N, CA and C atoms as an extended XYZ file, in Angstrom:
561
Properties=species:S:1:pos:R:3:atomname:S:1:resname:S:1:resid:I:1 pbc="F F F"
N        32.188      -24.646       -0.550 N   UNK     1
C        31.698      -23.763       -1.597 CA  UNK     1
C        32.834      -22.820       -1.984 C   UNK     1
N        33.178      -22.607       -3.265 N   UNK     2
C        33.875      -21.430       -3.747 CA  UNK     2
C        33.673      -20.210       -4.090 C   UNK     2
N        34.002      -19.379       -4.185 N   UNK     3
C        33.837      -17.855       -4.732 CA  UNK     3
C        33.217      -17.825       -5.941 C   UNK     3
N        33.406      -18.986       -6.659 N   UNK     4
C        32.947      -19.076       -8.145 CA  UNK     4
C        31.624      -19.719       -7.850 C   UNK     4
N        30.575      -20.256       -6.753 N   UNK     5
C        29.626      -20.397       -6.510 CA  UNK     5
C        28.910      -19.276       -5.891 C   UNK     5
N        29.451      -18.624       -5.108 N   UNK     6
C        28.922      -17.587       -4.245 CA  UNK     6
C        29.523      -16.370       -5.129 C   UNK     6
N        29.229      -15.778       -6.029 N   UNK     7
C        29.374      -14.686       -6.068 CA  UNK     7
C        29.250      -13.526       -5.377 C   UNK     7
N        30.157      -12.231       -5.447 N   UNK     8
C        29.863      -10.991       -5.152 CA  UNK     8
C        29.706      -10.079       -5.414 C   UNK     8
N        28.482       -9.268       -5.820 N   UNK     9
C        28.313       -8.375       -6.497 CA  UNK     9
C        29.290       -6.820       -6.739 C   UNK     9
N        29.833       -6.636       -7.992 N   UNK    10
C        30.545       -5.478       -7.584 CA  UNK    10
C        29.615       -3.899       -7.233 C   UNK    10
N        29.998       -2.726       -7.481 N   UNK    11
C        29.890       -1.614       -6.604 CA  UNK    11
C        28.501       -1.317       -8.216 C   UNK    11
N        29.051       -1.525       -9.336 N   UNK    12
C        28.006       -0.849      -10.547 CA  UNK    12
C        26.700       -1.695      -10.235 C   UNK    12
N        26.984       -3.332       -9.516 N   UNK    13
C        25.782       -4.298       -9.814 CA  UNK    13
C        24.618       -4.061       -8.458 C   UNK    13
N        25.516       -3.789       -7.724 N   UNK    14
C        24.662       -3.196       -6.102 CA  UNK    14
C        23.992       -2.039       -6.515 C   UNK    14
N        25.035       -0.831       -7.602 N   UNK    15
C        23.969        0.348       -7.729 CA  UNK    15
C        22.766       -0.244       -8.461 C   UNK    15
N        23.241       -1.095       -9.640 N   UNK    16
C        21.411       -1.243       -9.937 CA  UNK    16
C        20.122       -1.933       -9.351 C   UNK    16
N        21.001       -3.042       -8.634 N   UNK    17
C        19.677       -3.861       -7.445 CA  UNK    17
C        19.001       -2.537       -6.862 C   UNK    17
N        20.138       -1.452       -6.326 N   UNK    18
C        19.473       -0.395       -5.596 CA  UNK    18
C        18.663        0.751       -6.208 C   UNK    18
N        19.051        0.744       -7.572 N   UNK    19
C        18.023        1.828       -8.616 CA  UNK    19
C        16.821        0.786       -8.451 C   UNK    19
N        16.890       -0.056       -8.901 N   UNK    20
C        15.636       -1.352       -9.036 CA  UNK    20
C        14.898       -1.095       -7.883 C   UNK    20
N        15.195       -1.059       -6.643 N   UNK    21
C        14.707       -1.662       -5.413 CA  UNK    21
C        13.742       -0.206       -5.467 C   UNK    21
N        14.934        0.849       -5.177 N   UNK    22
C        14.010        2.318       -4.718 CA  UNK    22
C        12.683        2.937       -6.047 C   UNK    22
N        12.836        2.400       -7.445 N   UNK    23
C        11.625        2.499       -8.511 CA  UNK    23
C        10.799        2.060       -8.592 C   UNK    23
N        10.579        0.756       -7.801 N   UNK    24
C         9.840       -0.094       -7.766 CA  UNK    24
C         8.870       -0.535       -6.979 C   UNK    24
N         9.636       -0.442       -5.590 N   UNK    25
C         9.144       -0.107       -4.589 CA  UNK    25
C         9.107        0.589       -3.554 C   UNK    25
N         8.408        1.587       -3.723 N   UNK    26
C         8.731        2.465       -2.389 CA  UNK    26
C         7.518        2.463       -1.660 C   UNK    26
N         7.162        1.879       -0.800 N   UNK    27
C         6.463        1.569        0.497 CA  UNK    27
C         7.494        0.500        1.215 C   UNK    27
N         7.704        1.043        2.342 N   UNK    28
C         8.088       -0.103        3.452 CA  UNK    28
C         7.544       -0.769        3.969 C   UNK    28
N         8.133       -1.905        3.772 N   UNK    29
C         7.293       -3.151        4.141 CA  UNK    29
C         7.030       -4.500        3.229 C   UNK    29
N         7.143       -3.301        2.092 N   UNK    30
C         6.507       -4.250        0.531 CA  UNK    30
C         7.381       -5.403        0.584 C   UNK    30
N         7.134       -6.579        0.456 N   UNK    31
C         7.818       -8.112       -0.017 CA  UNK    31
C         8.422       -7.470       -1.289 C   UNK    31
N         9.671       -7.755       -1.410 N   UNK    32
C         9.960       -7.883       -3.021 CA  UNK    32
C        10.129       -9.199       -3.926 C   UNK    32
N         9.780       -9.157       -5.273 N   UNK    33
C         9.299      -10.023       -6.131 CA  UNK    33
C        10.454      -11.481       -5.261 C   UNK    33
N        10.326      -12.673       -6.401 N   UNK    34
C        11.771      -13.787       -6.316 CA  UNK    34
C        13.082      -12.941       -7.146 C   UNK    34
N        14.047      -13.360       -6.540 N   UNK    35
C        15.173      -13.269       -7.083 CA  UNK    35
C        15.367      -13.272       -8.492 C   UNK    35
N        14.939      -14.461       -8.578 N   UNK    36
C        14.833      -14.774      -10.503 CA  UNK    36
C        14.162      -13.599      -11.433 C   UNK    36
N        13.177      -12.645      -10.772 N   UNK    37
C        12.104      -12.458      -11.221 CA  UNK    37
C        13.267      -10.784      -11.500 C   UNK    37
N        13.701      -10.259      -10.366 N   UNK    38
C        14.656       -8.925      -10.251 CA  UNK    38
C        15.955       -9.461      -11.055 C   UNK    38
N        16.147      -10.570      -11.304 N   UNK    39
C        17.543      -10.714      -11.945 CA  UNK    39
C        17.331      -10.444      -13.519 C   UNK    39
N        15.760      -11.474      -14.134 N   UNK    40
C        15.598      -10.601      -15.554 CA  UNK    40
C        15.078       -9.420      -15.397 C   UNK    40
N        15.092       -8.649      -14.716 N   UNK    41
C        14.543       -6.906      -15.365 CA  UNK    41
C        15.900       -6.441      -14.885 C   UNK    41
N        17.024       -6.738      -14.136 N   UNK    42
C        17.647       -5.941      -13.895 CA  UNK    42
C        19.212       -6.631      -15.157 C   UNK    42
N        18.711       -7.388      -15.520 N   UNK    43
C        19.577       -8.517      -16.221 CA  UNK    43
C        21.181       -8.556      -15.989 C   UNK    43
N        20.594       -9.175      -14.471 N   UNK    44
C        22.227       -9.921      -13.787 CA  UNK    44
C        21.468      -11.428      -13.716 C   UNK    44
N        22.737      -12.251      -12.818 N   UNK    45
C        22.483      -13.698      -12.594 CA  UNK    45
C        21.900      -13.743      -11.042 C   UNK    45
N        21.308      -14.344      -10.587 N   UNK    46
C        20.531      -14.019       -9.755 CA  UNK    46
C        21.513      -14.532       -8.598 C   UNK    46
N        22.570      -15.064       -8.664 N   UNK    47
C        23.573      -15.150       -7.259 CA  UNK    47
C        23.980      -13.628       -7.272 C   UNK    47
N        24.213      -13.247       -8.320 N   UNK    48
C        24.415      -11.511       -8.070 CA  UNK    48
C        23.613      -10.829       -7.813 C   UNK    48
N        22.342      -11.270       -7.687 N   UNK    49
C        21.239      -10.176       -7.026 CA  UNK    49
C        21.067      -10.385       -5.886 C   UNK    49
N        21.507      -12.026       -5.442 N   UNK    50
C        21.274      -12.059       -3.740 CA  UNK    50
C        22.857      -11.484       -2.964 C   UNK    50
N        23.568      -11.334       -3.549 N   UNK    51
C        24.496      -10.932       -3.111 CA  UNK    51
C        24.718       -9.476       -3.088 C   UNK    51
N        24.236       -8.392       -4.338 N   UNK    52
C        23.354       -7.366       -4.070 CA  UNK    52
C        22.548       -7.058       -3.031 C   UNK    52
N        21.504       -7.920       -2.927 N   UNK    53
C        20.896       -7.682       -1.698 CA  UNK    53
C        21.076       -7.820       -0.333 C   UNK    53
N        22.228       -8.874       -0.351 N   UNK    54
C        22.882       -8.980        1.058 CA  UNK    54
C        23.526       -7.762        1.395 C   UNK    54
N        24.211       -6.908        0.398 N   UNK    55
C        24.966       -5.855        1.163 CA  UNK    55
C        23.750       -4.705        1.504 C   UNK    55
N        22.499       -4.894        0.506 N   UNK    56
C        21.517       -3.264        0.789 CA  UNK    56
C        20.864       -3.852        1.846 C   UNK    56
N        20.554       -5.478        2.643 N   UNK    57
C        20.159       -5.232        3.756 CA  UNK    57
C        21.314       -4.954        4.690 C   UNK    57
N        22.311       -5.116        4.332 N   UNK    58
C        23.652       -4.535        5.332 CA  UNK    58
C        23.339       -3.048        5.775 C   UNK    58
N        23.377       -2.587        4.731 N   UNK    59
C        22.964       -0.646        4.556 CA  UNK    59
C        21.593       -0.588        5.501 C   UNK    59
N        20.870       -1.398        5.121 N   UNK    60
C        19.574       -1.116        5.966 CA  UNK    60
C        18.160       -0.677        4.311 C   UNK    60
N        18.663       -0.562        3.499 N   UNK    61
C        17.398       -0.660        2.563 CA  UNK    61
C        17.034       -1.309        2.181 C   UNK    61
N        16.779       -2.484        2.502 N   UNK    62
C        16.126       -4.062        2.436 CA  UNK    62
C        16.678       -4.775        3.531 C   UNK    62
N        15.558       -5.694        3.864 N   UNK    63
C        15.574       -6.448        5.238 CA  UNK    63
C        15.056       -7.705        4.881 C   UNK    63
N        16.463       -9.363        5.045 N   UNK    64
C        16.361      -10.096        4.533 CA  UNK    64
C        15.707      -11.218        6.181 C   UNK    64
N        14.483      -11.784        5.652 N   UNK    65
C        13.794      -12.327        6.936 CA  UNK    65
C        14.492      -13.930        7.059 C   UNK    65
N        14.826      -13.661        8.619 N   UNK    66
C        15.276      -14.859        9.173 CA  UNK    66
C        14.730      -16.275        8.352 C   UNK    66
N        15.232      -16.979        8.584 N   UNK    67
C        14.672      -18.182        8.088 CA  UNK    67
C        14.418      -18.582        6.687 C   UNK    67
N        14.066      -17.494        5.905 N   UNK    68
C        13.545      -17.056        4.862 CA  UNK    68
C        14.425      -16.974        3.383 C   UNK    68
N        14.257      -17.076        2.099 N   UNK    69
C        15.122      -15.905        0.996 CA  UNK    69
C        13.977      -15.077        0.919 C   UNK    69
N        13.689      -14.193        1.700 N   UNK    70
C        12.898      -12.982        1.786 CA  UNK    70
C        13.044      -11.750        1.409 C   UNK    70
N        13.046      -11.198        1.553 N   UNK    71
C        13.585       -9.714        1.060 CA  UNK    71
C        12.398       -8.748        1.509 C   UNK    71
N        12.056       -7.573        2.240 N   UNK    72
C        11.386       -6.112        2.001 CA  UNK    72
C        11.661       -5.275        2.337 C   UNK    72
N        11.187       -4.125        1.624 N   UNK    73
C        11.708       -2.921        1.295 CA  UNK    73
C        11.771       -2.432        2.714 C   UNK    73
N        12.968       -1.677        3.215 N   UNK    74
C        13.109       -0.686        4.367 CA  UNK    74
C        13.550       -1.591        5.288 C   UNK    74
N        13.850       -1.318        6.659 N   UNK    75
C        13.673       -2.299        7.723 CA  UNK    75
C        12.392       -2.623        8.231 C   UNK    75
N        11.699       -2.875        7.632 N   UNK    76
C        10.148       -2.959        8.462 CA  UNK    76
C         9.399       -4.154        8.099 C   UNK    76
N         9.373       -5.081        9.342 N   UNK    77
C         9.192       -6.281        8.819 CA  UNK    77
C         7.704       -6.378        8.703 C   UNK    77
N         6.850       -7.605        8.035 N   UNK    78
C         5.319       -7.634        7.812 CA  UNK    78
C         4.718       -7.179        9.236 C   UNK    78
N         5.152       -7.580       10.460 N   UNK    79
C         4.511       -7.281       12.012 CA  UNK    79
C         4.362       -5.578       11.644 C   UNK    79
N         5.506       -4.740       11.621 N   UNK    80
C         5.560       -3.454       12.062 CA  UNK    80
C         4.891       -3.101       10.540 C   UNK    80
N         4.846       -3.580        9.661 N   UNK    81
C         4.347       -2.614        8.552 CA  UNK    81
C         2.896       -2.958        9.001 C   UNK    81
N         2.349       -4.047        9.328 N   UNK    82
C         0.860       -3.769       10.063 CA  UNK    82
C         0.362       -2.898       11.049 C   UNK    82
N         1.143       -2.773       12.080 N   UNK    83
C         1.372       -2.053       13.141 CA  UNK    83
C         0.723       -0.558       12.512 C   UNK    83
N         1.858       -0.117       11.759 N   UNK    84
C         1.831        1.021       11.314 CA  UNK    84
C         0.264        1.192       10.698 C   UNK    84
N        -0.131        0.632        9.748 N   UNK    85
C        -0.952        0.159        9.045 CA  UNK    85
C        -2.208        0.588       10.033 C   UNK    85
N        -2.434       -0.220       10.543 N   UNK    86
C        -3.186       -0.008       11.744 CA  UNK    86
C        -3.991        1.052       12.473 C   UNK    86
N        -2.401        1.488       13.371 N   UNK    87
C        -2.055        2.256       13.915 CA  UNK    87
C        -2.651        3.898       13.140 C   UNK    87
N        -2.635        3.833       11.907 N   UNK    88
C        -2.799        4.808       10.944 CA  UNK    88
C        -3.961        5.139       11.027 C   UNK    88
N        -5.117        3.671       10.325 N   UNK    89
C        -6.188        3.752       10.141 CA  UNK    89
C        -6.877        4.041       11.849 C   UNK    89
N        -6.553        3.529       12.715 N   UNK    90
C        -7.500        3.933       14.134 CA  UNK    90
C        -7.081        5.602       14.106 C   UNK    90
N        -6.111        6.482       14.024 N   UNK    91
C        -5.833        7.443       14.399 CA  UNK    91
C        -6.779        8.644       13.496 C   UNK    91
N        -7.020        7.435       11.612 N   UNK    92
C        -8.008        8.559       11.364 CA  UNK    92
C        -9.546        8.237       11.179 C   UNK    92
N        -9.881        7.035       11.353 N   UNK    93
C       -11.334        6.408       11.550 CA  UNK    93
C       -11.780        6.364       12.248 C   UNK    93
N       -11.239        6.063       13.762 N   UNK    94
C       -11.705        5.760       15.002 CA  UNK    94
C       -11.841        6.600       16.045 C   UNK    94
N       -12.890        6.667       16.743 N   UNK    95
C       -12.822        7.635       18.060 CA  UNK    95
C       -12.814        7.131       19.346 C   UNK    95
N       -11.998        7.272       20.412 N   UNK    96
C       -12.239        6.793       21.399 CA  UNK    96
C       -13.151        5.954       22.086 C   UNK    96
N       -13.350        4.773       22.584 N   UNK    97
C       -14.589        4.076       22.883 CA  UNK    97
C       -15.297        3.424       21.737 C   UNK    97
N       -14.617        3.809       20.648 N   UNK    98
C       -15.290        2.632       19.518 CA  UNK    98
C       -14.515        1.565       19.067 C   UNK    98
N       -15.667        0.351       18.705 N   UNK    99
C       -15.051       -1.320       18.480 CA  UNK    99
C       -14.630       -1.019       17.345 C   UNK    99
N       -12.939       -1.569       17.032 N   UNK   100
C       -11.998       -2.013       16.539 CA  UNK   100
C       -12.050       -3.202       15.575 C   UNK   100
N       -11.702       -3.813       14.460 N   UNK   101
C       -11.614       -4.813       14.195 CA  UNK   101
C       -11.070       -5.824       14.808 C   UNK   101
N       -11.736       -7.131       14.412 N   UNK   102
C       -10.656       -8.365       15.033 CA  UNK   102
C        -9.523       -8.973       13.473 C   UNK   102
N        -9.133       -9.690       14.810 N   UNK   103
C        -7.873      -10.091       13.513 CA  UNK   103
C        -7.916      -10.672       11.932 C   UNK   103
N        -9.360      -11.456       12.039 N   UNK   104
C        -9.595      -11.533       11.049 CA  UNK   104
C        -9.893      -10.161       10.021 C   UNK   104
N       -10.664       -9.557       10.339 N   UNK   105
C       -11.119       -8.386        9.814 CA  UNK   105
C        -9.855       -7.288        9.254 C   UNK   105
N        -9.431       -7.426       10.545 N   UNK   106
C        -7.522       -6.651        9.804 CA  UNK   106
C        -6.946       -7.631        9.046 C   UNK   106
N        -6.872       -8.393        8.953 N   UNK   107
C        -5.871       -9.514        7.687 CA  UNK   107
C        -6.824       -9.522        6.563 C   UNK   107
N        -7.881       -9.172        6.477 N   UNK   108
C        -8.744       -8.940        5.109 CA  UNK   108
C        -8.311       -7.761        4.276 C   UNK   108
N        -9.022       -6.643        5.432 N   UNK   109
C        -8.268       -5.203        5.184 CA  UNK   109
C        -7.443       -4.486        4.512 C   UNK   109
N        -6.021       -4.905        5.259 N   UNK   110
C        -4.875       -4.827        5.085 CA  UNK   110
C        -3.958       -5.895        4.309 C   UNK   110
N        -4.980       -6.909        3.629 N   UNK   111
C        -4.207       -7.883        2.968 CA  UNK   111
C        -2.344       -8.561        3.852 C   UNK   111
N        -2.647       -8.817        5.232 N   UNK   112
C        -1.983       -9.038        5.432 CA  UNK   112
C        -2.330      -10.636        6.388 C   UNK   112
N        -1.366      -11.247        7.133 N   UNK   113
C        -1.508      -12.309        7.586 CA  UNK   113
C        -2.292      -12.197        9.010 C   UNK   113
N        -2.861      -13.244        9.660 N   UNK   114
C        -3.464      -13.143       10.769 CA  UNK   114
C        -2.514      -13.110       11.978 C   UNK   114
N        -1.634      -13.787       12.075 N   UNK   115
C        -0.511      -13.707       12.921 CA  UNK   115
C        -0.138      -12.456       12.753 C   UNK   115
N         0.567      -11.462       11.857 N   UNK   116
C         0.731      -10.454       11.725 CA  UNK   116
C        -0.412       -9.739       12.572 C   UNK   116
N        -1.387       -9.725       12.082 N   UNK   117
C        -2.756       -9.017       12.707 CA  UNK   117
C        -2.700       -9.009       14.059 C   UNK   117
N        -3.059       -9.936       14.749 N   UNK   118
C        -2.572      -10.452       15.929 CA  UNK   118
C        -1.390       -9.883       16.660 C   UNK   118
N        -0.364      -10.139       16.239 N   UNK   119
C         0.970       -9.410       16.838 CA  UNK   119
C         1.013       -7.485       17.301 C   UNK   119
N         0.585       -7.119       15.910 N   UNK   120
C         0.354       -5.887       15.442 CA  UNK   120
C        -0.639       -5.344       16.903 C   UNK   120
N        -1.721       -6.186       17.165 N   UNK   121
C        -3.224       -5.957       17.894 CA  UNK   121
C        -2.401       -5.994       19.009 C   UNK   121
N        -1.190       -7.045       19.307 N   UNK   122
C        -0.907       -7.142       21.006 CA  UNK   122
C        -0.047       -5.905       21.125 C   UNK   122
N         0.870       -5.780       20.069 N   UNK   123
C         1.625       -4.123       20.360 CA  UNK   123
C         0.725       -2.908       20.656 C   UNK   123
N        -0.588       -2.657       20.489 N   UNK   124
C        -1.034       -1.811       20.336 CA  UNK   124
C        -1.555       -2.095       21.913 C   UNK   124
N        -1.867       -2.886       21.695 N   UNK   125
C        -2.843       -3.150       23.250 CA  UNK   125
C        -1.420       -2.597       24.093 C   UNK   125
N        -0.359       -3.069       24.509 N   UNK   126
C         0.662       -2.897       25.286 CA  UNK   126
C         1.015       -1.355       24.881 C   UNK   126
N         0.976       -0.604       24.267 N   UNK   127
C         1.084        0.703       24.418 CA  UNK   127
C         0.047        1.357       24.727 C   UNK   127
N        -1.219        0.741       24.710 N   UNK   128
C        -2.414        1.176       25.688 CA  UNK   128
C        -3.217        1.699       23.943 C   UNK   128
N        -3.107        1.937       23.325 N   UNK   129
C        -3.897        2.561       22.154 CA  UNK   129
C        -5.353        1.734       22.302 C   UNK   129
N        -5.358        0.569       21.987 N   UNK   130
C        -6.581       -0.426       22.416 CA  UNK   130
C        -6.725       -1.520       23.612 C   UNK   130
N        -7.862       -1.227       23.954 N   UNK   131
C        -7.920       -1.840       25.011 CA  UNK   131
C        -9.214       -2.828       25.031 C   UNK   131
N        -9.096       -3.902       26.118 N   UNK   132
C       -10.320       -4.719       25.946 CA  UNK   132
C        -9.961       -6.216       26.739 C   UNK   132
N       -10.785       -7.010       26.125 N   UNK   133
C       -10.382       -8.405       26.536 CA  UNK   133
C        -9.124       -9.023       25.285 C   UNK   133
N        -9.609       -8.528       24.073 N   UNK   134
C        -8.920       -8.819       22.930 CA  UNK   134
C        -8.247       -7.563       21.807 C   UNK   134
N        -8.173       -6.379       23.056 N   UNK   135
C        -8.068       -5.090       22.170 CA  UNK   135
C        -8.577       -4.667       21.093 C   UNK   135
N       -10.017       -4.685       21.831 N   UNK   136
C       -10.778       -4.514       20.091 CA  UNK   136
C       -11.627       -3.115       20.529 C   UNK   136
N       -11.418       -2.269       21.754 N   UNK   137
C       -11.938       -0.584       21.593 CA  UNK   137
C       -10.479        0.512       22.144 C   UNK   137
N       -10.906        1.148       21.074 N   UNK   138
C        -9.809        2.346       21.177 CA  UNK   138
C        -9.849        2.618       22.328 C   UNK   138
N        -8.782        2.928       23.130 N   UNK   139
C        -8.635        3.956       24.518 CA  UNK   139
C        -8.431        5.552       23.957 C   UNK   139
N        -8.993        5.949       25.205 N   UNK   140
C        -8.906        7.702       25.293 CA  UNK   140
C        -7.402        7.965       25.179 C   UNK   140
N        -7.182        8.780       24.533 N   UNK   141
C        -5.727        9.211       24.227 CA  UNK   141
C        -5.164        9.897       24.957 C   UNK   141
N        -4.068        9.799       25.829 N   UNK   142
C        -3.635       10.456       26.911 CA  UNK   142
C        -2.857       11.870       26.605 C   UNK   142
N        -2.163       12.606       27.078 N   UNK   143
C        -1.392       13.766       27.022 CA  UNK   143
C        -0.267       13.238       26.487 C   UNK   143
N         0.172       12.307       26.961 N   UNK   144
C         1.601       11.603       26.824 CA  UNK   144
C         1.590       10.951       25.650 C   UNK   144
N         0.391       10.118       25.141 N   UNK   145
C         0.261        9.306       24.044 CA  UNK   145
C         0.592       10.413       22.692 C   UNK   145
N         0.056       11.312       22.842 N   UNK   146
C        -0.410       12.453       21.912 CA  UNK   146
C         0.892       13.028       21.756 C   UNK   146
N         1.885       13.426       22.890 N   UNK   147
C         2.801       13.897       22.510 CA  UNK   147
C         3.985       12.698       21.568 C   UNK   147
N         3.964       12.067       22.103 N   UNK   148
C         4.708       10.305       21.297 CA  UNK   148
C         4.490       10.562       19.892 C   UNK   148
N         2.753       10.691       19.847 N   UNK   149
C         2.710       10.336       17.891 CA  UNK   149
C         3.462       11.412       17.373 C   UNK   149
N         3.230       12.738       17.817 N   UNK   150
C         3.251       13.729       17.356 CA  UNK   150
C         5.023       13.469       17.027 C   UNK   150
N         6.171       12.826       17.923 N   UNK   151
C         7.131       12.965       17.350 CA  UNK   151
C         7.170       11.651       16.843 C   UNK   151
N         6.666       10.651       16.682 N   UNK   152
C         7.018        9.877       15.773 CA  UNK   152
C         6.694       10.193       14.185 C   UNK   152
N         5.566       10.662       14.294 N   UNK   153
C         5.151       11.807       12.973 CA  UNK   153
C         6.024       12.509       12.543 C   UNK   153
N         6.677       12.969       12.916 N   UNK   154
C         7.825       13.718       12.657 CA  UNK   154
C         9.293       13.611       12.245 C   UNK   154
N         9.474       12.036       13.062 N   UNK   155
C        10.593       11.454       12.340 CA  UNK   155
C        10.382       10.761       11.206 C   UNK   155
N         8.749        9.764       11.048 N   UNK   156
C         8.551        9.642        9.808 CA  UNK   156
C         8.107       10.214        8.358 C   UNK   156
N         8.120       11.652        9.022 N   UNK   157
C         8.106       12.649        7.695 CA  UNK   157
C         9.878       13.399        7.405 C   UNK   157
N        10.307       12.996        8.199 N   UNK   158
C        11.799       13.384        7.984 CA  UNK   158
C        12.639       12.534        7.075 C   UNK   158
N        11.875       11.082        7.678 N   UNK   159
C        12.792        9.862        6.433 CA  UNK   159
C        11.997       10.049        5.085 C   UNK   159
N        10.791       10.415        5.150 N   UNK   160
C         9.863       10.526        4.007 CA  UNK   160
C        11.274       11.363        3.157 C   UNK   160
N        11.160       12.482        4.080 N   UNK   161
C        12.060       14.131        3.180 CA  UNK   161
C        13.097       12.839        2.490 C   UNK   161
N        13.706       12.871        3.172 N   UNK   162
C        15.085       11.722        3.175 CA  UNK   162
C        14.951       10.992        1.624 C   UNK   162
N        14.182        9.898        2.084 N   UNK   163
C        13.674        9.090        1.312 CA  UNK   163
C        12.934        9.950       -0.550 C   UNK   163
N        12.096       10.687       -0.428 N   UNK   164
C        12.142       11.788       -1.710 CA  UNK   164
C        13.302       11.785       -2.370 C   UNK   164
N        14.126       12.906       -1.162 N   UNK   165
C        15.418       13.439       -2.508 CA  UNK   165
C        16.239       12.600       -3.113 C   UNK   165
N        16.575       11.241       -2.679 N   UNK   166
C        16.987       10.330       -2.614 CA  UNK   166
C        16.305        9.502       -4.054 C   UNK   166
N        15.250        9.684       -4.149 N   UNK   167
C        14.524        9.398       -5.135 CA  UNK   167
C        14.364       10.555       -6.415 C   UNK   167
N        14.482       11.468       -6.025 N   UNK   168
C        14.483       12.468       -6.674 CA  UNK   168
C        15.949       12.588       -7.466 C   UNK   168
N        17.001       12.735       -6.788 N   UNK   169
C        18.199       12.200       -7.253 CA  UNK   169
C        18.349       11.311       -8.174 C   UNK   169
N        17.877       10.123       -8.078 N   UNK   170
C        18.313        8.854       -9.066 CA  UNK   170
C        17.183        8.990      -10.033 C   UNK   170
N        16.064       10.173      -10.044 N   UNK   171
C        15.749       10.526      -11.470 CA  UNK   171
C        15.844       11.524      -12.063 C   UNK   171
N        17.225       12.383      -11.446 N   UNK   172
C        17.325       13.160      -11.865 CA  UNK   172
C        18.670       12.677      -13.041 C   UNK   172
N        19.118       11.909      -12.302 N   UNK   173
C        20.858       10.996      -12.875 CA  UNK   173
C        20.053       10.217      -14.008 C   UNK   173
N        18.954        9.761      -13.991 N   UNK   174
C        18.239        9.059      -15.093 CA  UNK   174
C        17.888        9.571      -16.206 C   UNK   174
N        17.718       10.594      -15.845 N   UNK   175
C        16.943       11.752      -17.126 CA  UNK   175
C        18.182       12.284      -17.501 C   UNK   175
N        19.438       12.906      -16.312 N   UNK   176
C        20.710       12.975      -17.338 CA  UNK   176
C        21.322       12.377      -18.563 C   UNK   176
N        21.191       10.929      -18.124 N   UNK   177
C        21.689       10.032      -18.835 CA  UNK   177
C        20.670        9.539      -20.094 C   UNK   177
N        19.467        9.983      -19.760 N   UNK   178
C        18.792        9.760      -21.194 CA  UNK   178
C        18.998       10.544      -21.981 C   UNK   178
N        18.678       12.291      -21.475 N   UNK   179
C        19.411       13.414      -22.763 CA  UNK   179
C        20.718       13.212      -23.021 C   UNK   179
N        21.471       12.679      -22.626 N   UNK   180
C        22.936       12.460      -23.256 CA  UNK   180
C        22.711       11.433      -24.215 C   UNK   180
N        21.268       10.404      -24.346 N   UNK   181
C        21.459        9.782      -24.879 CA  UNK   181
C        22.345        8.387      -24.635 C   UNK   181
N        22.710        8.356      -23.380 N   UNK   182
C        23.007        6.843      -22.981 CA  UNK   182
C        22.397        5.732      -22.607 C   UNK   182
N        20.950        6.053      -22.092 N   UNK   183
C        20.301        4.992      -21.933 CA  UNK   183
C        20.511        4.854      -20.404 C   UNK   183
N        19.936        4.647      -19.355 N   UNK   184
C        20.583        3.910      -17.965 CA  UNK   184
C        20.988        2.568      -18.181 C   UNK   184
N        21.979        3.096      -17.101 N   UNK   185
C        23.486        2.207      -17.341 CA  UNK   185
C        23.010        0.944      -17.017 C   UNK   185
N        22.113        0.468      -16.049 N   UNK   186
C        21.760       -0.348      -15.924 CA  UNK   186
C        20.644       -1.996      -16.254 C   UNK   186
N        19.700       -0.809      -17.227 N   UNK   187
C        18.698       -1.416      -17.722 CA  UNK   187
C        18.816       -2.005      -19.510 C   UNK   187
């Protein structure tokens, strides 16, 4: 293969995969569209959008799945964005000693896969959150458990902050560039 097959995106074509990526989607986790599909709205050739995207999962703001031409937003693959998912809904629906969904019931839910569901259900069980034959009732929340969320809460409101200005930024450079009357550079 040559260079003239494999393209590489330069530094202006990566910024717009990456304006694209962070407007579009911001939840982690989200699948992003096909290639083809980001190459007409962002109107490059779509070896330049996978090559775009190879360097922003380099960076870490897209995560390209093994096996796959995959692509989603953040590092957080479908398992952990269930997890989370999850993890969320028991912390504000559920009370100690009450039945849990089964996997089917979470892959309805959460519009996500059953394997996912499943995976998601055995992480939880192994950190003790649910417990059972099939981890389907909440456990009592320990001292220790409680202190855990509380800083994981905390780092994920920090990337949140993060993640904002960051966003806030590239519409603020957007709206520059419209009162000047240039249009974004990219679109």
């Amino acid at each position: 293969m040559t260079v003239a097959d494999n393209p590489v995106a330069s530094g202006e074509d990566v910024e717009a995969v990456r304006r694209w990526v962070r407007l579009s989607c911001t939840e982690p986790g989200t699948h992003l569209p096909a290639l083809a599909t980001i190459a007409r709205q962002v109107q490059l050739p779509t070896a330049v959008v996978r090559s775009a995207l190879e360097q922003l999962a380099a960076e870490g703001l897209v995560t390209l799945h093994d096996g796959y031409r995959l692509y989603s937003v953040g590092t957080m693959t479908p398992t952990e964005r269930a997890y989370r998912l999850i993890r969320t809904m028991i912390h504000r629906s559920y009370l100690p000693g009450e039945r849990f969904m089964n996997r089917d019931e979470i892959a309805r839910t959460f519009e996500i896969g059953t394997k996912e569901a499943a995976a998601a259900v055995r992480q939880l069980v192994a950190e003790g959150l649910l417990v059972g034959p099939r981890g389907q009732y909440v456990n009592e929340y320990s001292p220790q458990q409680q202190r855990r969320r509380v800083k994981q809460l905390r780092e994920r409101a920090k990337d949140l902050r993060r993640e904002a200005l960051e966003l806030m930024k590239t519409t603020r450079e957007i709206e520059q560039q419209m009162d000047a009357g240039e249009g974004p550079k990219d679109m």
